[in-house]
PDB file of C-alpha atoms in Angstrom:
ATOM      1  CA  UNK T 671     103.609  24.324 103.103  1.00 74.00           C
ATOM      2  CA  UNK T 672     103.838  25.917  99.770  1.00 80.00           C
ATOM      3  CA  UNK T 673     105.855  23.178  98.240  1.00 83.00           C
ATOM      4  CA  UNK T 674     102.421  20.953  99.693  1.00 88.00           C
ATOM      5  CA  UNK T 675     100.486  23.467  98.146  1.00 89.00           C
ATOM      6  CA  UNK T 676     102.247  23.573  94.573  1.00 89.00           C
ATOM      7  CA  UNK T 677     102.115  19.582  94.897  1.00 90.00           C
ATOM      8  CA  UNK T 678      98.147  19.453  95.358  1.00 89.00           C
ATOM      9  CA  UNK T 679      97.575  21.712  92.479  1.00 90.00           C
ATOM     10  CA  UNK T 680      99.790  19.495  89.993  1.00 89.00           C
ATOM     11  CA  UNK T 681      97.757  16.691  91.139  1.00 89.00           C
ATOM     12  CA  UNK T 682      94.733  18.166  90.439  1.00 89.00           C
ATOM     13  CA  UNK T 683      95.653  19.034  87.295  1.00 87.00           C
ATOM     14  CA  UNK T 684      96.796  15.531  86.268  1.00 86.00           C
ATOM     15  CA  UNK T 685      93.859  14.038  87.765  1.00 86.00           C
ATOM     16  CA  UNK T 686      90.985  16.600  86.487  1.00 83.00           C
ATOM     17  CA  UNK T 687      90.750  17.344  82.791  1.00 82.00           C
ATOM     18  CA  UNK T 688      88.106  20.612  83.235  1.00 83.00           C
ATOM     19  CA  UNK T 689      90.944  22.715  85.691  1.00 82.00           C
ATOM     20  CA  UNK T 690      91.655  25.350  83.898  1.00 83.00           C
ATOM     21  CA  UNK T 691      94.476  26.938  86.233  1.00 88.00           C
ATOM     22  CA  UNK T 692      96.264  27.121  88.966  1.00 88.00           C
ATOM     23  CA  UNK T 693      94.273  30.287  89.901  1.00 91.00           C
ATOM     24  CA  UNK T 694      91.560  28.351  89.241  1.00 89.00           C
ATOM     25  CA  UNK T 695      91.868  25.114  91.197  1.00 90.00           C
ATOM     26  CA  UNK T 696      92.861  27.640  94.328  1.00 90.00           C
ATOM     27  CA  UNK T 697      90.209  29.529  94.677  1.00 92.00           C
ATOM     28  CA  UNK T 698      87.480  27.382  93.225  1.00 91.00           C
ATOM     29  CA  UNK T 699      88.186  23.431  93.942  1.00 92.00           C
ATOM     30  CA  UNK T 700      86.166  22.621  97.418  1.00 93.00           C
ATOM     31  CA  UNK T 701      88.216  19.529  97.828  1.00 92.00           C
ATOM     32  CA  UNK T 702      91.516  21.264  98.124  1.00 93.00           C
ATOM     33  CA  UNK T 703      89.951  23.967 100.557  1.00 94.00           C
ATOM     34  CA  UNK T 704      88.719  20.460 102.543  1.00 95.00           C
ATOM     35  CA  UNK T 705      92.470  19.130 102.668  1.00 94.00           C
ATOM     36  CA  UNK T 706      94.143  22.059 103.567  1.00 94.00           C
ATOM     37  CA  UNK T 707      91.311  23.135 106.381  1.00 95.00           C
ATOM     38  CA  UNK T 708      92.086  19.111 107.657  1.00 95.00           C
ATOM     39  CA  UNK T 709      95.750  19.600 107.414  1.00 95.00           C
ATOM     40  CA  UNK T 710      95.474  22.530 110.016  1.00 95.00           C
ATOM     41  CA  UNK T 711      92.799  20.553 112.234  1.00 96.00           C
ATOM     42  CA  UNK T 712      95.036  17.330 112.480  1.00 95.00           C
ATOM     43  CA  UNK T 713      97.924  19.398 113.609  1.00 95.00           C
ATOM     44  CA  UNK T 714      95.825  21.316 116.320  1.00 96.00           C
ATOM     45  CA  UNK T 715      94.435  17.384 117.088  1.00 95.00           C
ATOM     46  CA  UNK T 716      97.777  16.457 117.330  1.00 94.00           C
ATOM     47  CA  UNK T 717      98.458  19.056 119.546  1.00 95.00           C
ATOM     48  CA  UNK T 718      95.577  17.982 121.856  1.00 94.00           C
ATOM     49  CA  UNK T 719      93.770  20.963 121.121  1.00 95.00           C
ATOM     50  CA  UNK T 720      90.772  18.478 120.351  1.00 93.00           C
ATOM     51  CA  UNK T 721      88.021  21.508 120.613  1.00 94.00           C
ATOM     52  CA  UNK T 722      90.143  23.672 118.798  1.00 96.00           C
ATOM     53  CA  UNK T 723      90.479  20.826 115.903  1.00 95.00           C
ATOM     54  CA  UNK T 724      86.749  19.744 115.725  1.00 96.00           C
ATOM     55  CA  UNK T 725      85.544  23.417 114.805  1.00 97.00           C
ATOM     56  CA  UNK T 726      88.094  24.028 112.176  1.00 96.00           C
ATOM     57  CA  UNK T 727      86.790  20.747 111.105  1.00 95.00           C
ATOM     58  CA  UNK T 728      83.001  21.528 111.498  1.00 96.00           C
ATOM     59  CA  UNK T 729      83.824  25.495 109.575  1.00 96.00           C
ATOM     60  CA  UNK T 730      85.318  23.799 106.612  1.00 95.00           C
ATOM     61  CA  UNK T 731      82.189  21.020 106.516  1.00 95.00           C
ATOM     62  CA  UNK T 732      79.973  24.134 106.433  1.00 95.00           C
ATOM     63  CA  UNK T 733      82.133  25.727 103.753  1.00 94.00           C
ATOM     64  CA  UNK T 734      83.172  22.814 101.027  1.00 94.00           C
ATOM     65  CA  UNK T 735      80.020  20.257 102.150  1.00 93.00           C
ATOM     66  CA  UNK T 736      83.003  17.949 103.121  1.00 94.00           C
ATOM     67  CA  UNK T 737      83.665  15.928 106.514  1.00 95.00           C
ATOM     68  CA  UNK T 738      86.695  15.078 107.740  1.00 95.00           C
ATOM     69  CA  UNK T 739      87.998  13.879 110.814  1.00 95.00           C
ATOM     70  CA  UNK T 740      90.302  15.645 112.285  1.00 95.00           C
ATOM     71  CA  UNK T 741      92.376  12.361 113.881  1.00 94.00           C
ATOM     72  CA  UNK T 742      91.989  10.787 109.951  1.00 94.00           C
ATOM     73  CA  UNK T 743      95.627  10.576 108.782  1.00 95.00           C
ATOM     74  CA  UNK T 744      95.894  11.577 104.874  1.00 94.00           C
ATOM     75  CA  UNK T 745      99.231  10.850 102.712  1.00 93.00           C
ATOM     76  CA  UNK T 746     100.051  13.072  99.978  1.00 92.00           C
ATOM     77  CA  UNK T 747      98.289  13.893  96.884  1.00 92.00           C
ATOM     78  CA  UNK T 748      95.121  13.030  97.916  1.00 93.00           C
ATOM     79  CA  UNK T 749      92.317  14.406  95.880  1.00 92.00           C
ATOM     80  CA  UNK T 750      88.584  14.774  95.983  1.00 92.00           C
ATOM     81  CA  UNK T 751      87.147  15.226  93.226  1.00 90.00           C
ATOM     82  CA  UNK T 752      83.707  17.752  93.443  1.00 87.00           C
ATOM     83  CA  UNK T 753      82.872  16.007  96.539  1.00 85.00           C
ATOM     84  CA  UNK T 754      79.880  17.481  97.620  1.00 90.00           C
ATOM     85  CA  UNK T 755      78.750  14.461 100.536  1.00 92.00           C
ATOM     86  CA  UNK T 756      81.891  12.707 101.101  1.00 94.00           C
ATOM     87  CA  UNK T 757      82.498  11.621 104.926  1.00 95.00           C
ATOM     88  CA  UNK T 758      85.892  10.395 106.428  1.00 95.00           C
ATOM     89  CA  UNK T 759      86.049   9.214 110.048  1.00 92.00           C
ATOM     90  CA  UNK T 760      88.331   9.199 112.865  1.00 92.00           C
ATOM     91  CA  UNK T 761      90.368   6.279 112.167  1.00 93.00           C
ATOM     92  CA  UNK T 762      90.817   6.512 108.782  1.00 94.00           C
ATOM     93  CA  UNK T 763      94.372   6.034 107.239  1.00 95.00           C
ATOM     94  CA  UNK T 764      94.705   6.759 103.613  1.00 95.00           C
ATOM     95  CA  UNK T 765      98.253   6.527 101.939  1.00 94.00           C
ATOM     96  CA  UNK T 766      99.791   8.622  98.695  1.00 92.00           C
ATOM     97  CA  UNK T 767      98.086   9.224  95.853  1.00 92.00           C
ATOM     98  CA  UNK T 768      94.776   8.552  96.285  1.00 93.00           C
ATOM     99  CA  UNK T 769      91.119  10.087  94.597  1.00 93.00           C
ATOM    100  CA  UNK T 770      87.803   9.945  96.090  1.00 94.00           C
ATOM    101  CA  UNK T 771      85.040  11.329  94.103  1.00 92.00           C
ATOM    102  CA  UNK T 772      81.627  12.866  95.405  1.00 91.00           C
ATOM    103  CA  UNK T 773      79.265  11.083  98.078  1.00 92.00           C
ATOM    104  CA  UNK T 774      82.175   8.896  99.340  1.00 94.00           C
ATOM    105  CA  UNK T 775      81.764   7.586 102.985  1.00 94.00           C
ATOM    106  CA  UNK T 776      84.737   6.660 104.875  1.00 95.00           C
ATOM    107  CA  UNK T 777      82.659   4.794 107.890  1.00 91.00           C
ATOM    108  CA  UNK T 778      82.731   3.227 110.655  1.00 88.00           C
ATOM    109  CA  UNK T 779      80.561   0.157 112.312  1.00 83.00           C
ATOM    110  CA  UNK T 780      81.562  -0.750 116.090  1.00 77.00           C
ATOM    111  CA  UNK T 781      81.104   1.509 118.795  1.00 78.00           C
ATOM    112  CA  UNK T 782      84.220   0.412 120.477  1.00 78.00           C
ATOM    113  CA  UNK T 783      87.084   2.856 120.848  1.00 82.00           C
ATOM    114  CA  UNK T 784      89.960   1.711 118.447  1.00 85.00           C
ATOM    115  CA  UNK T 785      90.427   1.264 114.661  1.00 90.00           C
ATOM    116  CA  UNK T 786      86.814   1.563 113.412  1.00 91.00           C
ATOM    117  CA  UNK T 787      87.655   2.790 109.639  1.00 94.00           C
ATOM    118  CA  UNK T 788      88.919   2.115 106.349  1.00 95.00           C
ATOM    119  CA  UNK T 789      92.695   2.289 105.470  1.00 95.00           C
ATOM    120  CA  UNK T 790      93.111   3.011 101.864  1.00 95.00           C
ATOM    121  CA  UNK T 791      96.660   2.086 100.431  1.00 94.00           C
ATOM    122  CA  UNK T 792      98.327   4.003  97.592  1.00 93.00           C
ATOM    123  CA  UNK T 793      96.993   4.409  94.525  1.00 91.00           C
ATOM    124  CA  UNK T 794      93.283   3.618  95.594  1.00 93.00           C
ATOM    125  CA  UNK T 795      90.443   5.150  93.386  1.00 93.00           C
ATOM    126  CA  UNK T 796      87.005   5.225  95.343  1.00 93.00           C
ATOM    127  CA  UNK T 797      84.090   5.974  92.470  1.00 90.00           C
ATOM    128  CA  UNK T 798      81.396   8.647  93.491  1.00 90.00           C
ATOM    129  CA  UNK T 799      78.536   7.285  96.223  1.00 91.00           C
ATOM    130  CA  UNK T 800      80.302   4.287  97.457  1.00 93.00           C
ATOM    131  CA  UNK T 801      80.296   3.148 101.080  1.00 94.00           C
ATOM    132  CA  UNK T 802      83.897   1.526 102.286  1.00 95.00           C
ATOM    133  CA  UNK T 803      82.495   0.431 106.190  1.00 94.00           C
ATOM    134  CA  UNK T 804      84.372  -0.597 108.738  1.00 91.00           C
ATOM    135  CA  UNK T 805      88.501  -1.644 109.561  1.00 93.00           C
ATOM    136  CA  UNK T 806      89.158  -3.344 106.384  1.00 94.00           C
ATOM    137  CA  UNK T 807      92.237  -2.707 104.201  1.00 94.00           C
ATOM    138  CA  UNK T 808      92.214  -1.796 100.262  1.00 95.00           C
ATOM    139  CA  UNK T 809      95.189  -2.851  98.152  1.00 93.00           C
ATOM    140  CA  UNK T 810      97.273  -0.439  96.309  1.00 93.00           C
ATOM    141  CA  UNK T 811      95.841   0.580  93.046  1.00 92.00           C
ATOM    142  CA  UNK T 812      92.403  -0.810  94.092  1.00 92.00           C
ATOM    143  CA  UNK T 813      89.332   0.682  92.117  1.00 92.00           C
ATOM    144  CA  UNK T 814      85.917   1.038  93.759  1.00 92.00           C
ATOM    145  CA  UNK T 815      83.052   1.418  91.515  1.00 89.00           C
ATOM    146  CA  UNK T 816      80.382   4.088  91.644  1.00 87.00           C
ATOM    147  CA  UNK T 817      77.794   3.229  94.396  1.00 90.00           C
ATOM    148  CA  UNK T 818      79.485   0.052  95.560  1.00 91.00           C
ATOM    149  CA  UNK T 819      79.378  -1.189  99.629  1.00 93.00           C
ATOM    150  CA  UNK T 820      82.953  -2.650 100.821  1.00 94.00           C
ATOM    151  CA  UNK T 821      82.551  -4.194 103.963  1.00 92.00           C
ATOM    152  CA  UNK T 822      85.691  -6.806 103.558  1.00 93.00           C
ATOM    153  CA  UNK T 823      89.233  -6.530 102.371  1.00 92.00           C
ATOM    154  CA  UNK T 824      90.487  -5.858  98.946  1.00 92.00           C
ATOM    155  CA  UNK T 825      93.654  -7.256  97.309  1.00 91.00           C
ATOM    156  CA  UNK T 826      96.183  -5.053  95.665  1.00 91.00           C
ATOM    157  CA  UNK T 827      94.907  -4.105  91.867  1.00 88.00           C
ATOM    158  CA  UNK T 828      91.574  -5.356  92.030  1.00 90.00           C
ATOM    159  CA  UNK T 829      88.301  -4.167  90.740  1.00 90.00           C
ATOM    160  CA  UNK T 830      84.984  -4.147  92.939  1.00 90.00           C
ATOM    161  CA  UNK T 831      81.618  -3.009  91.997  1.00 89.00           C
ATOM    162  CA  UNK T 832      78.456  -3.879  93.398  1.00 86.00           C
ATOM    163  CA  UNK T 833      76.068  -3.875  96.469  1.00 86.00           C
ATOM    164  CA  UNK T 834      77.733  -6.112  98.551  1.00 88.00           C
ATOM    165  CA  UNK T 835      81.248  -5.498  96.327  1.00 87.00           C
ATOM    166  CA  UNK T 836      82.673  -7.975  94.376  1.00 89.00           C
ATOM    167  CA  UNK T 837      85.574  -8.805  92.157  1.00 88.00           C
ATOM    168  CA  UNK T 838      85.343  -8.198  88.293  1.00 82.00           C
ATOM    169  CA  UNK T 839      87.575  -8.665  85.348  1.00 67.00           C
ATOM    170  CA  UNK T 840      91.127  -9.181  85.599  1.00 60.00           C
ATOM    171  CA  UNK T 841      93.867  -7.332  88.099  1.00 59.00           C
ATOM    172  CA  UNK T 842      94.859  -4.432  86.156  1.00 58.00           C
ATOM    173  CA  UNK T 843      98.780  -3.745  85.996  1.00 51.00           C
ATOM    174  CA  UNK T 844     100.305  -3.193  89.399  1.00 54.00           C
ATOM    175  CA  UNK T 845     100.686   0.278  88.844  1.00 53.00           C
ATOM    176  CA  UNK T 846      97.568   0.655  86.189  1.00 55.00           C
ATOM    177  CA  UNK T 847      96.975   4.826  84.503  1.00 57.00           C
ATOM    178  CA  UNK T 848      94.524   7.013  86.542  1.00 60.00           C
ATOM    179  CA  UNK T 849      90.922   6.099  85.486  1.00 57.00           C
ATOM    180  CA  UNK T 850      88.115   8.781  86.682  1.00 58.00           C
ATOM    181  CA  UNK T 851      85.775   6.961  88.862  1.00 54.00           C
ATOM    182  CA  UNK T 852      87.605   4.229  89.659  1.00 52.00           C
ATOM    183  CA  UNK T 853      86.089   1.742  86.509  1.00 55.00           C
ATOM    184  CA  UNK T 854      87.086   1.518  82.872  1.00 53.00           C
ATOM    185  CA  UNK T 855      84.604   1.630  80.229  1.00 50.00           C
ATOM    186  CA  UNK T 856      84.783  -2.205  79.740  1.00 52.00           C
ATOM    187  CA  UNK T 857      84.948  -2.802  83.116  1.00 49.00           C
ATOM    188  CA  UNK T 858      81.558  -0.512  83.904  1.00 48.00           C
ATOM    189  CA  UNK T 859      78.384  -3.497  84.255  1.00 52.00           C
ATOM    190  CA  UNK T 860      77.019  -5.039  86.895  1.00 54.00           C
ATOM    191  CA  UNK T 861      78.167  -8.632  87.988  1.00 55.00           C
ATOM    192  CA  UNK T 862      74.667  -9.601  86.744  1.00 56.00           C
ATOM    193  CA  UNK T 863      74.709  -7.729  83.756  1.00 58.00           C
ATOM    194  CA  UNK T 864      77.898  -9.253  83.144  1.00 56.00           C
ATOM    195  CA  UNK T 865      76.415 -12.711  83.140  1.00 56.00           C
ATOM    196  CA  UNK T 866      73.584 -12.162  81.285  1.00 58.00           C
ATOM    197  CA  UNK T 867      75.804 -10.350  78.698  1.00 60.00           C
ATOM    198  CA  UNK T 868      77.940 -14.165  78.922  1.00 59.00           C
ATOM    199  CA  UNK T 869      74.470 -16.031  78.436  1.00 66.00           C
ATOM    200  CA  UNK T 870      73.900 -14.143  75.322  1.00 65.00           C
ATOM    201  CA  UNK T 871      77.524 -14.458  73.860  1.00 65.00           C
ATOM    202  CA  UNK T 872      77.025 -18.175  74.447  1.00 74.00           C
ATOM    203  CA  UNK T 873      73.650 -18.357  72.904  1.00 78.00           C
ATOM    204  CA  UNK T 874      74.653 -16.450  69.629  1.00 71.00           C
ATOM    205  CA  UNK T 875      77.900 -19.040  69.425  1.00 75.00           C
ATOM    206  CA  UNK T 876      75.479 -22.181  69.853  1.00 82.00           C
ATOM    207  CA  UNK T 877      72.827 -20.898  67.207  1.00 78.00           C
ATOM    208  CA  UNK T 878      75.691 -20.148  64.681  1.00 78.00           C
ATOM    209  CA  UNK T 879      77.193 -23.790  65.581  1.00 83.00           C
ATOM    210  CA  UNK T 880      73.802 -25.204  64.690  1.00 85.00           C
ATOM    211  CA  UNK T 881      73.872 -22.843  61.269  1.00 80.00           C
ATOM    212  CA  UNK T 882      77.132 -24.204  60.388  1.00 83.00           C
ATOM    213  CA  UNK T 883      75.631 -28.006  60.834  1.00 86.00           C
ATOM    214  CA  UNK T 884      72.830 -27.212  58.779  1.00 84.00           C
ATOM    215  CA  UNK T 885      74.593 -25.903  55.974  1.00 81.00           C
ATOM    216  CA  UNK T 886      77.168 -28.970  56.058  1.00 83.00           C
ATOM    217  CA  UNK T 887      74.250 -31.508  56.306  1.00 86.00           C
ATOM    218  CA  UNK T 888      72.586 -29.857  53.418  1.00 83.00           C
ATOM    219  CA  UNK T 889      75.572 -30.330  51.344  1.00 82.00           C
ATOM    220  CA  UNK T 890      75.899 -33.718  51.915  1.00 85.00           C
ATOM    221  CA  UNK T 891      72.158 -33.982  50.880  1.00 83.00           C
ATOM    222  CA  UNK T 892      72.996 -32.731  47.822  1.00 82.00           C
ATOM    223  CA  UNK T 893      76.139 -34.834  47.507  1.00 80.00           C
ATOM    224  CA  UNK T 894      74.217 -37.925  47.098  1.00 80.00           C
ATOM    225  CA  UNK T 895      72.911 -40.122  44.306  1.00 75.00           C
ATOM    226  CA  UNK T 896      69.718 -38.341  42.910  1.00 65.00           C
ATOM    227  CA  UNK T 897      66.532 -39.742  44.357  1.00 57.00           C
ATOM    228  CA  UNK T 898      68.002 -41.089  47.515  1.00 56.00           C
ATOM    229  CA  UNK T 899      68.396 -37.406  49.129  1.00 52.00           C
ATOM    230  CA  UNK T 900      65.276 -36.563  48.130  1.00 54.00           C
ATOM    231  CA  UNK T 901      63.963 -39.361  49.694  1.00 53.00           C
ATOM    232  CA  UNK T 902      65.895 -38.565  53.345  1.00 52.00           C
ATOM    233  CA  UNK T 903      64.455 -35.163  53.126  1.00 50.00           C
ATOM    234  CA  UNK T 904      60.599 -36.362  52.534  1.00 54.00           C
ATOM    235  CA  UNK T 905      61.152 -38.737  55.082  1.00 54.00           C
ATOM    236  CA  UNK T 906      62.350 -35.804  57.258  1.00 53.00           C
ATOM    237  CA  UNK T 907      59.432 -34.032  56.309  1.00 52.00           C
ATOM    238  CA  UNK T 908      57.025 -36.339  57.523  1.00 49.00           C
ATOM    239  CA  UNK T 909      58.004 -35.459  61.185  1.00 52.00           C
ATOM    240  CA  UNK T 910      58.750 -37.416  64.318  1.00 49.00           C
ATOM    241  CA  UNK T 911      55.498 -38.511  64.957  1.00 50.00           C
ATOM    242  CA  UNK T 912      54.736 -40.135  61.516  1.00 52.00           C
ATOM    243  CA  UNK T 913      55.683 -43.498  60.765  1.00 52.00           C
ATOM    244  CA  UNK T 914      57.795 -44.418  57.921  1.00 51.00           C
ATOM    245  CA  UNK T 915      56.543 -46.534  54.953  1.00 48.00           C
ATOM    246  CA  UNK T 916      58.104 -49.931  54.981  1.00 47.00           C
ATOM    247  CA  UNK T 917      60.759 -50.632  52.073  1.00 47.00           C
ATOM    248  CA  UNK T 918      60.949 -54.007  50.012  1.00 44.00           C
TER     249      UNK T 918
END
């Protein structure tokens, strides 16, 4: 239990740049109160002693504003970071190393008895308020963005972000550095955002291409015999609708 215990707080201190100490992170850290409190219930759950479980459960809800499950089965290392709001139901199975941050719901659609939750594999970063509904599976080293509703499976090392979730950028590395909530800096926009952000890239390229053909058809302007590019460029001037005097 204490070698658990000594494990948590290292994690926490990896994972959270503002802990202080280990003093600190004991007393202080809701989330490790909440994992600790659920470690106890799932035991007693385990144990069939289902009532027993549920209020151990509901006490450290009441105390750390955190719900978990008492039949949810948690790996190692598992962290939740200020989590105020986060929910975690029944059937949830989350594997090693993985960070949830505040307002994180764990849910569950079907009212039929069986797996009706997420499983989160190792490595999975969930950013604060997002909704991961229903049985589906999330790849190792997945990152959720801030806000985001899963409702289908995620491959291993992807990105999702979005309302419903969707893929963006490139798969990081298969075993990528800890990023706090879930989303890199460069990776932080909106799938429409990030298309609208494309549309303007495009638009500055094209109006520097036409720049560049400007400046190369003025130089050939100059390039030519005097008289005859001063004649292009008044006939140029005269606009599309004018007609052109005729030449002998």
């Amino acid at each position: 239990m204490f070698k658990r215990l000594r494990e948590d707080i290292a994690t926490i201190r990896v994972r959270d740049p503002a802990a202080r100490s280990a003093v600190s992170i004991l007393f202080t850290y809701p989330g490790l109160h909440a994992v600790l409190a659920h470690r106890l219930a799932n035991r007693l759950w385990r144990w069939n002693l289902q009532g027993l479980a549920l209020w151990v459960a509901y006490m450290a809800r009441v105390a750390t504003g955190i719900e978990i499950h008492p039949g949810a089965s948690i790996g190692r290392r598992f962290f939740i970071d200020h989590g105020t709001g986060v929910v975690i139901g029944e059937t949830t199975e989350i594997e090693d190393d993985v960070t949830l941050y505040q307002g994180v719901t764990l849910g569950g659609t079907s009212l039929e008895k069986g797996k009706r939750h997420p499983t989160l594999k190792a490595g999975v970063i969930v950013g604060a308020g997002a909704k991961i509904i229903g049985p589906v599976t999330l790849g190792r080293n997945v990152r959720v963005g801030s806000n985001a509703v899963v409702n289908k499976d995620v491959a291993e090392g992807i990105t999702v972000v979005g309302v419903p979730a969707k893929p963006i950028g490139k798969a990081p590395e298969p075993a990528p550095a800890f990023v706090a909530y879930a989303t890199p800096c460069d990776d932080l926009t909106d799938p429409v955002n990030r298309a609208l952000c494309g549309l303007g890239e495009e638009i500055a390229a094209l109006r520097q291409r036409v720049q560049q053909l400007e400046g190369e058809n003025a130089a050939m302007r100059a390039a030519l015999p005097h008289g005859e590019g001063q004649s292009e460029a008044n006939d140029d001037d005269l606009g599309a609708g004018q007609p052109r005097r005729a030449r002998n």
